[in-house]
Backbone as numpy.savetxt, mean C-alpha at the origin, in Angstrom:
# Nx Ny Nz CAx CAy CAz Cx Cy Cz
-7.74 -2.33 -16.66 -6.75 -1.26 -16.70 -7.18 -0.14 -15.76
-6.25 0.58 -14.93 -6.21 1.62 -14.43 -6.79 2.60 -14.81
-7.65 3.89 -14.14 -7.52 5.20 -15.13 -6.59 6.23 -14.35
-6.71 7.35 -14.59 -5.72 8.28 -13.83 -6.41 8.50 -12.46
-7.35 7.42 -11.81 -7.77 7.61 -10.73 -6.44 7.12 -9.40
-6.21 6.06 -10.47 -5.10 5.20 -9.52 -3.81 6.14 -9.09
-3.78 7.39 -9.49 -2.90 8.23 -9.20 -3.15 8.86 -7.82
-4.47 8.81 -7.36 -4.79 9.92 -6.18 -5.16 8.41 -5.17
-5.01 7.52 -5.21 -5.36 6.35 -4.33 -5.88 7.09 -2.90
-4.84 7.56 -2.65 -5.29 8.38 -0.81 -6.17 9.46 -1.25
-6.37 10.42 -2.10 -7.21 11.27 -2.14 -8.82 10.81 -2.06
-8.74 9.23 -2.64 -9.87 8.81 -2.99 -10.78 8.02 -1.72
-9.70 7.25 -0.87 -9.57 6.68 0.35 -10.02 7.65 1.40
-9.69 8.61 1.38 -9.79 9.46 2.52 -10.38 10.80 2.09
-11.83 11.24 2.20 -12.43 12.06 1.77 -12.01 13.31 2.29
-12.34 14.55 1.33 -12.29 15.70 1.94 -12.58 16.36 3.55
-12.43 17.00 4.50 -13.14 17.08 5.66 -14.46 17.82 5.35
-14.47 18.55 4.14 -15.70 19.42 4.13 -17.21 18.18 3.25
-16.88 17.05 2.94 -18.08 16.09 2.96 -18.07 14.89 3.96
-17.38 14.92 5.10 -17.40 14.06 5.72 -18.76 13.91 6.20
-19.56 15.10 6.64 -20.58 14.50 7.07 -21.72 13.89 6.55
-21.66 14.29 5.14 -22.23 12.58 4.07 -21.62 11.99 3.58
-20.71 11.88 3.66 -19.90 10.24 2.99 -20.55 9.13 3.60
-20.07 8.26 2.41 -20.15 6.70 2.70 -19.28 6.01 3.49
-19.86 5.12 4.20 -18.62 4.50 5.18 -17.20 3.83 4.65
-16.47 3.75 4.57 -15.58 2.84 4.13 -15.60 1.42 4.17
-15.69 0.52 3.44 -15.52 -0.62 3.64 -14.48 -1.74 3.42
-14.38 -2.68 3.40 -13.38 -4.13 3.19 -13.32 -4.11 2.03
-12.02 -4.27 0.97 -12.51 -4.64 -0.55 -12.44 -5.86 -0.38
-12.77 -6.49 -1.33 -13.20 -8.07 -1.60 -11.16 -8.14 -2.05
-11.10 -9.54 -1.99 -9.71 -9.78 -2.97 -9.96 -10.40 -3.90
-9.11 -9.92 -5.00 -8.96 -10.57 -6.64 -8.95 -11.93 -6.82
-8.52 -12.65 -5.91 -8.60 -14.13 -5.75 -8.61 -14.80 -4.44
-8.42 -15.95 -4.28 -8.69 -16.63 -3.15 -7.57 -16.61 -1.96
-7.80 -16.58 -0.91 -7.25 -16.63 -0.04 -5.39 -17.51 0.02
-6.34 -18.88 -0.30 -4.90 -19.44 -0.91 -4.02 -19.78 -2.58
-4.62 -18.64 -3.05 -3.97 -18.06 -4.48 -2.69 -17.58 -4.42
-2.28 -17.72 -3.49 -0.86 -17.16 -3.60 0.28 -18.03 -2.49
-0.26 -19.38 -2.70 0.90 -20.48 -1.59 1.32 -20.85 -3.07
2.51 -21.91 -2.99 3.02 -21.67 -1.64 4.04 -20.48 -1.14
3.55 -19.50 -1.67 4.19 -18.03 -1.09 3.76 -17.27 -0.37
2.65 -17.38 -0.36 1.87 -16.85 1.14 0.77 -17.44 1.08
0.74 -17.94 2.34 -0.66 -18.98 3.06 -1.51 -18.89 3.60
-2.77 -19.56 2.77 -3.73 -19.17 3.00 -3.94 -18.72 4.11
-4.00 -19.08 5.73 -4.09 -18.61 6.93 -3.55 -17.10 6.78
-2.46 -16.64 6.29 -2.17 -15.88 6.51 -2.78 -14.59 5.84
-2.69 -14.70 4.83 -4.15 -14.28 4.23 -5.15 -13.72 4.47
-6.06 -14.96 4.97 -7.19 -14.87 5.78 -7.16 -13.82 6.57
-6.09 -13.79 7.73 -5.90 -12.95 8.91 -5.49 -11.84 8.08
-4.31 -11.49 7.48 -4.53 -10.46 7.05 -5.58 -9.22 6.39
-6.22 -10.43 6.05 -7.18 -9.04 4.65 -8.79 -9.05 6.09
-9.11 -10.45 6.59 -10.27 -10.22 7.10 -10.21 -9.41 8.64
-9.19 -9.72 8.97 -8.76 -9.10 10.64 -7.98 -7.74 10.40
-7.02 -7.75 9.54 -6.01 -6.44 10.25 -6.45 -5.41 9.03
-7.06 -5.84 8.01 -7.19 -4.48 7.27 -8.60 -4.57 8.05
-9.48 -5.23 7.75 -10.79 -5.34 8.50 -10.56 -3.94 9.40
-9.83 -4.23 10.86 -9.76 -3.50 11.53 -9.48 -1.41 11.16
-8.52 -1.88 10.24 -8.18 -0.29 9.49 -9.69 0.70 9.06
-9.95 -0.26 8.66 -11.22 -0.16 8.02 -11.94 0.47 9.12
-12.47 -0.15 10.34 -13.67 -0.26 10.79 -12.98 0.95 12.08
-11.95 1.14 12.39 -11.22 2.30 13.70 -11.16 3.39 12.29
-11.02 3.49 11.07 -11.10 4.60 10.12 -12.19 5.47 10.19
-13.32 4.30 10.44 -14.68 4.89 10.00 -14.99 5.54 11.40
-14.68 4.75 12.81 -14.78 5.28 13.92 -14.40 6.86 13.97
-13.13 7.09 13.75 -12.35 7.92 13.62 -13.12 9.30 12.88
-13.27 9.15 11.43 -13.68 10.04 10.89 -14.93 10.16 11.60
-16.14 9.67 11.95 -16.91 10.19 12.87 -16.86 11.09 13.81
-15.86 10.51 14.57 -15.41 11.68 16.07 -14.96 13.09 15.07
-14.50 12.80 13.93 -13.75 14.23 13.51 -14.72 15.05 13.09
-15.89 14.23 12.57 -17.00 14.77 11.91 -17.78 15.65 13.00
-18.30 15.25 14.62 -18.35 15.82 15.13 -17.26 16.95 15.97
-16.21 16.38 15.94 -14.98 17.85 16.68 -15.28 18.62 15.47
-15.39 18.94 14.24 -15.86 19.90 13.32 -17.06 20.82 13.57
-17.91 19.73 13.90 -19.14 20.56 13.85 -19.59 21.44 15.52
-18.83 20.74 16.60 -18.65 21.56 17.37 -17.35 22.66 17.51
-16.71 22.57 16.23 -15.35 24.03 15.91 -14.39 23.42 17.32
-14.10 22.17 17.71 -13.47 21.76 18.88 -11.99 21.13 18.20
-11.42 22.18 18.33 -9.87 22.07 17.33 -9.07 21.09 18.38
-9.13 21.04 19.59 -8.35 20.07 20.39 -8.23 18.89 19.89
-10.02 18.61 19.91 -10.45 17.16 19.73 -9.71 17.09 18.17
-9.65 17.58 17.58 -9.57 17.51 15.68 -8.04 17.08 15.56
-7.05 17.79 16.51 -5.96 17.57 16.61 -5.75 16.37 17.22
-6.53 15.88 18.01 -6.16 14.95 19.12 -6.49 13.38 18.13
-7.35 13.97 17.14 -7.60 12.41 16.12 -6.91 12.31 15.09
-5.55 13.01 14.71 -5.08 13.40 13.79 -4.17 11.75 13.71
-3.56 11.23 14.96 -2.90 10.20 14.71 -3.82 8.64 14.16
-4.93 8.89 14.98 -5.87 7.93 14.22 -5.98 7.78 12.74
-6.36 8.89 12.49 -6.69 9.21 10.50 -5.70 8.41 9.81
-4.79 9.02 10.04 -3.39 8.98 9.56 -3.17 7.34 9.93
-3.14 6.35 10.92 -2.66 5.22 10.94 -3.89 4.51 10.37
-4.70 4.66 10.57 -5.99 3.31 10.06 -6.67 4.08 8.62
-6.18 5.40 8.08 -6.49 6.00 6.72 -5.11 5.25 5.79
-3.65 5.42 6.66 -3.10 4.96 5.96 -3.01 3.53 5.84
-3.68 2.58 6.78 -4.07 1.12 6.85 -4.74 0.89 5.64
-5.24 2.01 5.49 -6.86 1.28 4.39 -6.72 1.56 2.95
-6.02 2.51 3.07 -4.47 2.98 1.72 -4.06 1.77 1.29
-2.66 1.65 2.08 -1.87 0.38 1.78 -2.22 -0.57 1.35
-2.97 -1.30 2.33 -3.41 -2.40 1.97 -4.90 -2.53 0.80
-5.18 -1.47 0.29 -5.97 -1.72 -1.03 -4.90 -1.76 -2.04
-4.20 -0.91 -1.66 -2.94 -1.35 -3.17 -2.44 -2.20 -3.46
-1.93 -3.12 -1.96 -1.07 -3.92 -1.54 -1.95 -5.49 -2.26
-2.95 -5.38 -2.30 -3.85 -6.62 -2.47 -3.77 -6.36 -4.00
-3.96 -5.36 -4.83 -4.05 -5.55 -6.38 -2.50 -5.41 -6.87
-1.76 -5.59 -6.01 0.37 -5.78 -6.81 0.25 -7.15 -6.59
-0.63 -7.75 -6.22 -0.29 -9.48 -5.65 -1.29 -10.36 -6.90
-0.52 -11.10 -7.52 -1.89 -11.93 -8.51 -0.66 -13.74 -8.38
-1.56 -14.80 -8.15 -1.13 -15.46 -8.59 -0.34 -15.87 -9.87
-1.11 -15.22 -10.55 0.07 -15.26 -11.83 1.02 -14.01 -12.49
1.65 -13.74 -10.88 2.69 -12.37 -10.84 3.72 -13.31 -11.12
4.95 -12.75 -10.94 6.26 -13.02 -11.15 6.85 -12.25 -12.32
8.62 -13.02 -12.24 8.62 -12.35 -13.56 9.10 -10.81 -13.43
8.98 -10.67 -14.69 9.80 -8.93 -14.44 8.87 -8.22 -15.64
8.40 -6.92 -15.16 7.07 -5.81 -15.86 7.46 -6.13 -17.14
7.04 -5.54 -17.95 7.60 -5.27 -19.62 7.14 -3.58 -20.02
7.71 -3.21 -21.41 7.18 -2.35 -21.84 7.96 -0.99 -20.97
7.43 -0.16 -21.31 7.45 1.29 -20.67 7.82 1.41 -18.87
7.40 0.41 -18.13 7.35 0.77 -17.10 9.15 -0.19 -16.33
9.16 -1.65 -17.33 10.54 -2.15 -17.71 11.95 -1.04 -18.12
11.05 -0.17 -19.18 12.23 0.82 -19.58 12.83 1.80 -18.68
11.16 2.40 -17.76 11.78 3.25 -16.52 12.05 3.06 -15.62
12.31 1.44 -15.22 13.20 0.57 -14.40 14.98 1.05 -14.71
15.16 0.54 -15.48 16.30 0.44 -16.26 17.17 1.66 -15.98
16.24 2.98 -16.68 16.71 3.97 -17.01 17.35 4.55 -14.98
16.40 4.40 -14.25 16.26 5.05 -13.13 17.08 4.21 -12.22
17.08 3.13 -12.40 17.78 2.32 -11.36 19.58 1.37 -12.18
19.09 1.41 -12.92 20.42 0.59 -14.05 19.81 -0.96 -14.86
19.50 -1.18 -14.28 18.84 -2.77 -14.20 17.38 -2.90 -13.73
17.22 -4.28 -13.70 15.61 -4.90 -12.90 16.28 -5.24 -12.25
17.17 -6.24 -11.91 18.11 -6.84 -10.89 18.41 -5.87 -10.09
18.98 -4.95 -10.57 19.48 -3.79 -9.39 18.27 -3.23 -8.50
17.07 -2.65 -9.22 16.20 -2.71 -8.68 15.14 -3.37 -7.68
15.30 -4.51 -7.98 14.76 -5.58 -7.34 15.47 -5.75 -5.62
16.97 -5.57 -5.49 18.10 -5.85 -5.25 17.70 -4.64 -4.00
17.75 -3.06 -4.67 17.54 -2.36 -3.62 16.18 -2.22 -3.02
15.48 -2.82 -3.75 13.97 -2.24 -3.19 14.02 -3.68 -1.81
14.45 -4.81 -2.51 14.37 -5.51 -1.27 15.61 -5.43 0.58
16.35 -4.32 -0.30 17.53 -4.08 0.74 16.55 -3.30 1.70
15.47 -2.06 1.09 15.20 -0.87 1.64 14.25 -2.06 2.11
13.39 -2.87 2.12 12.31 -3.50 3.25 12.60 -4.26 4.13
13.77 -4.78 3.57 14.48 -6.04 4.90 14.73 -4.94 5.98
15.36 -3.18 5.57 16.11 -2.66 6.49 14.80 -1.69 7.22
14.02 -1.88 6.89 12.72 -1.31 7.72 12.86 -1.73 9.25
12.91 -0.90 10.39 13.45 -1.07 11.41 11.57 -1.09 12.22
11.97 -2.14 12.87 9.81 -2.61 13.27 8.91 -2.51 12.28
8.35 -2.27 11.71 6.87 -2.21 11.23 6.80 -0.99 10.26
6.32 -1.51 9.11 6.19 -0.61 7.89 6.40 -1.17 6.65
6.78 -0.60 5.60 6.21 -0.80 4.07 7.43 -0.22 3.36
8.15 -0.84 2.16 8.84 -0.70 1.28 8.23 -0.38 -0.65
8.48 0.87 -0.70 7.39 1.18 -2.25 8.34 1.27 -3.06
8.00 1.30 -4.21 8.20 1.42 -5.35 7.15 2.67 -5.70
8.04 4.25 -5.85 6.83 5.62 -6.49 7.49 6.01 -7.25
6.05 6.81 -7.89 6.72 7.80 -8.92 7.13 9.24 -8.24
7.53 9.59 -8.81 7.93 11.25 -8.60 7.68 11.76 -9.88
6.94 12.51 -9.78 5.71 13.40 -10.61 6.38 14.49 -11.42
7.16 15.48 -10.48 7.94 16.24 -10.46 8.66 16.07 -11.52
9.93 15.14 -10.46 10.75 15.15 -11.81 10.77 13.75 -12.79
9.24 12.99 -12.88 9.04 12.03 -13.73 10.31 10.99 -13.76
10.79 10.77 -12.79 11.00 9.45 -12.24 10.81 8.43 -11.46
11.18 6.92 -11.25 10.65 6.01 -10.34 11.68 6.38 -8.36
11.20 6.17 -7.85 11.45 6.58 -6.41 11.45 5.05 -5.27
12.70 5.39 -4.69 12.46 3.56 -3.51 12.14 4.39 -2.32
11.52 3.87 -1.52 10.71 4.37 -0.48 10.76 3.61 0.64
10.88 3.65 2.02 10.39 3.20 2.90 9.73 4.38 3.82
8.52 3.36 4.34 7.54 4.47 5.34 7.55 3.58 6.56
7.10 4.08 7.97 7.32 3.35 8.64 5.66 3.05 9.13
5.26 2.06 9.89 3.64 2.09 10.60 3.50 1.68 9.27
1.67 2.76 9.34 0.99 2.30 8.66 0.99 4.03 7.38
2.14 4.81 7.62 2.54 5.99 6.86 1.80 5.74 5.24
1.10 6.52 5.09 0.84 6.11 3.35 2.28 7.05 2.49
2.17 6.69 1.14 3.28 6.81 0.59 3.09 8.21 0.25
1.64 8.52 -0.37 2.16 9.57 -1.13 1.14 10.75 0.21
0.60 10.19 0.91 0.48 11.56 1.88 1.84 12.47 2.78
2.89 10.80 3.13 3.81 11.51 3.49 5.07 11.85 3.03
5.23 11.57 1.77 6.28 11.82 0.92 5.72 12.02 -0.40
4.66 12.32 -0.73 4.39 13.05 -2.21 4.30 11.65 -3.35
5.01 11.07 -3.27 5.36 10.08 -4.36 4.36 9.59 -4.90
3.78 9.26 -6.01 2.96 7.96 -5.98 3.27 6.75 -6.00
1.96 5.65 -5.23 2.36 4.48 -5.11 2.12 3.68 -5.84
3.02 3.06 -6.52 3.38 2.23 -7.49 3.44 0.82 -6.94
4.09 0.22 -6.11 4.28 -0.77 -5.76 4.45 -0.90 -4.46
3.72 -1.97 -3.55 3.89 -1.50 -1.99 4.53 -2.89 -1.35
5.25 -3.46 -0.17 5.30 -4.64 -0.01 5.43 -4.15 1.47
4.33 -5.22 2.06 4.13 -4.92 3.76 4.95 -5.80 4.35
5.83 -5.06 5.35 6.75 -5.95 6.25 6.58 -5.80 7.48
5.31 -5.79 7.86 4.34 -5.60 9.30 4.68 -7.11 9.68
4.84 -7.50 10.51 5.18 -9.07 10.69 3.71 -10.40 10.22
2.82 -9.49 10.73 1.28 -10.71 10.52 1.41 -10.57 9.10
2.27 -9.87 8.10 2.19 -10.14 6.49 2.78 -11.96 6.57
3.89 -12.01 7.21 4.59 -13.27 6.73 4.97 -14.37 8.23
4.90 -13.73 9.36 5.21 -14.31 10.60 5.03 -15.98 10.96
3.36 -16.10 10.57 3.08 -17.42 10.39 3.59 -18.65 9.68
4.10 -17.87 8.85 5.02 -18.39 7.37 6.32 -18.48 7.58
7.04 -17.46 7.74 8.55 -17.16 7.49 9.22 -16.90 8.74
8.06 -17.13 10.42 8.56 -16.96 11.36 9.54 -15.08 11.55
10.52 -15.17 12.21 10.98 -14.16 12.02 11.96 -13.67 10.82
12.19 -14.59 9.78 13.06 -14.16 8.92 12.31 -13.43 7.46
12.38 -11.98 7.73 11.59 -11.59 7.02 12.68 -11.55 5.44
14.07 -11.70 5.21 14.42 -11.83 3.66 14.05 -12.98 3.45
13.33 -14.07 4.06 13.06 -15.52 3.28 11.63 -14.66 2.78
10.89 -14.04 3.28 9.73 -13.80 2.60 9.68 -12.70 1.70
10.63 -11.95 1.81 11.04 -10.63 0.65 11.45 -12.03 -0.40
12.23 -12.26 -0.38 12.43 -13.60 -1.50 11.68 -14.30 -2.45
10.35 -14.63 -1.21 9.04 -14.99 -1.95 8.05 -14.24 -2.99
8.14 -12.92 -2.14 7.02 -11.87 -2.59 7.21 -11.90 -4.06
8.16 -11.80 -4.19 8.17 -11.26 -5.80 7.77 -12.25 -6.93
7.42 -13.59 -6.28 7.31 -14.54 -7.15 5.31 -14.14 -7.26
4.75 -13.39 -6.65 3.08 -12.96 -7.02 2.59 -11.66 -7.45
4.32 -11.14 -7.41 4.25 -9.43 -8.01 3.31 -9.06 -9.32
2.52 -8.35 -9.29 1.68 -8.53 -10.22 1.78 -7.17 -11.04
2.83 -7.48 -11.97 3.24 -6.19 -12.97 2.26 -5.69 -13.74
1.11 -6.34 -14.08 0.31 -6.12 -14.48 -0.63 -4.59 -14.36
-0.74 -4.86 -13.07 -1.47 -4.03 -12.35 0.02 -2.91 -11.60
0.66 -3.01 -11.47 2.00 -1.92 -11.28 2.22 -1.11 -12.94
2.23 -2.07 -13.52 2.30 -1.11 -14.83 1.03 -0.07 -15.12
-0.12 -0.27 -15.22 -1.24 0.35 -15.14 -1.39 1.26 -14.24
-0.73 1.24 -13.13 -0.43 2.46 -12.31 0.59 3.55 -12.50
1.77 2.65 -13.41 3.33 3.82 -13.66 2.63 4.64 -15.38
1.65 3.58 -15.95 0.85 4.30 -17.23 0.46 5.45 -16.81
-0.85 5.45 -15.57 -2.28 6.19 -15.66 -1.07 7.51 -14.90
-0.24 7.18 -14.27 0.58 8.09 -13.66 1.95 8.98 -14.01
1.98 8.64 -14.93 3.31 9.10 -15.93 2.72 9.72 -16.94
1.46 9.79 -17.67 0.99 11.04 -18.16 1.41 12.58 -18.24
């Protein structure tokens, strides 16, 4: 189960600037299961490349990144600080996403949430069907590269449909928390589904792992 940590995901991902210069590096998380735990809906190859190459990479230009910032700080060199601002932001929000993105996925997802987080389906959207329905309208209609969520809104304690574009995290640039993420970067499904990305919106939901989405709309709806 979640604690109310799972609420600040990016806060936690991306350290303050005032300890950057002892932090720990960022690293790769391991995944919950095997590579090909989730065919035939997504394959193993694809997988592979995904979690070891392209988050890999988020990862490892993140850590680059916050370095250079660590020094434009310590030499008070606001150019440079500004000038790495797009870095942070694409390979911070790389390393975001895709940690969330890997614990909504379980082989034995599918299916539709239950409980409390079922009810504020319902209430917010009309249905699961309806829901389901628009959240996959808002990712098919993602125009190039980016991510379709499922957040909360804190505020006014409801569920929120989202699209971000890149590698945008959810709740740095729209507040929301992220509840549910589904990547429609093409190396998510390309190998697989070629260019038709609603055959693989189609799929996704059959490894949705409510499990772990509910434990996030819990620790976050407090």
């Amino acid at each position: 189960m979640l604690s109310r940590a799972a609420c600040s995901t990016s806060r936690r991902l991306v350290p303050a600037l005032s300890v950057l210069g002892s932090r720990q590096k960022h690293s790769l998380p391991d995944l919950p299961y095997d590579y090909g735990a989730l065919e035939p809906h997504i394959n193993a190859q694809i997988m592979q490349l995904h979690h070891s190459k392209h988050h890999a990479a988020y990862v490892n230009n993140l850590n680059v990144a916050e370095e250079k910032y660590r020094e434009a700080l310590e030499k008070r060199d606001v150019t440079a600080q500004i000038a790495l601002q797009p870095a942070l932001k694409f390979n911070g929000g790389g390393h975001i996403n895709h940690s969330i993105f890997w614990t909504n996925l379980s082989p034995n997802g599918g299916g539709e949430p239950q409980g409390e987080l079922l009810e504020a389906i319902k209430r917010d959207f009309g249905s699961f069907a309806k829901f389901k329905e628009k959240l996959t309208a808002v990712s098919v209609g993602v125009q190039g590269s980016g991510w379709g969520w499922l957040g909360f809104n804190k505020e006014q304690g409801r569920l929120q449909i989202a699209a971000c574009s890149n590698q945008d995290p959810l709740q740095g640039t729209t507040g929301l928390i992220p509840l549910l993420g589904i990547d429609v970067w093409e190396h998510a499904y390309y190998l697989q589904y070629k260019n038709v990305r609603p055959d693989y919106l189609k799929a996704i939901w059959n490894v949705i792992n409510w499990e772990n989405v509910t434990a996030r709309y819990t620790a976050c709806s407090k």
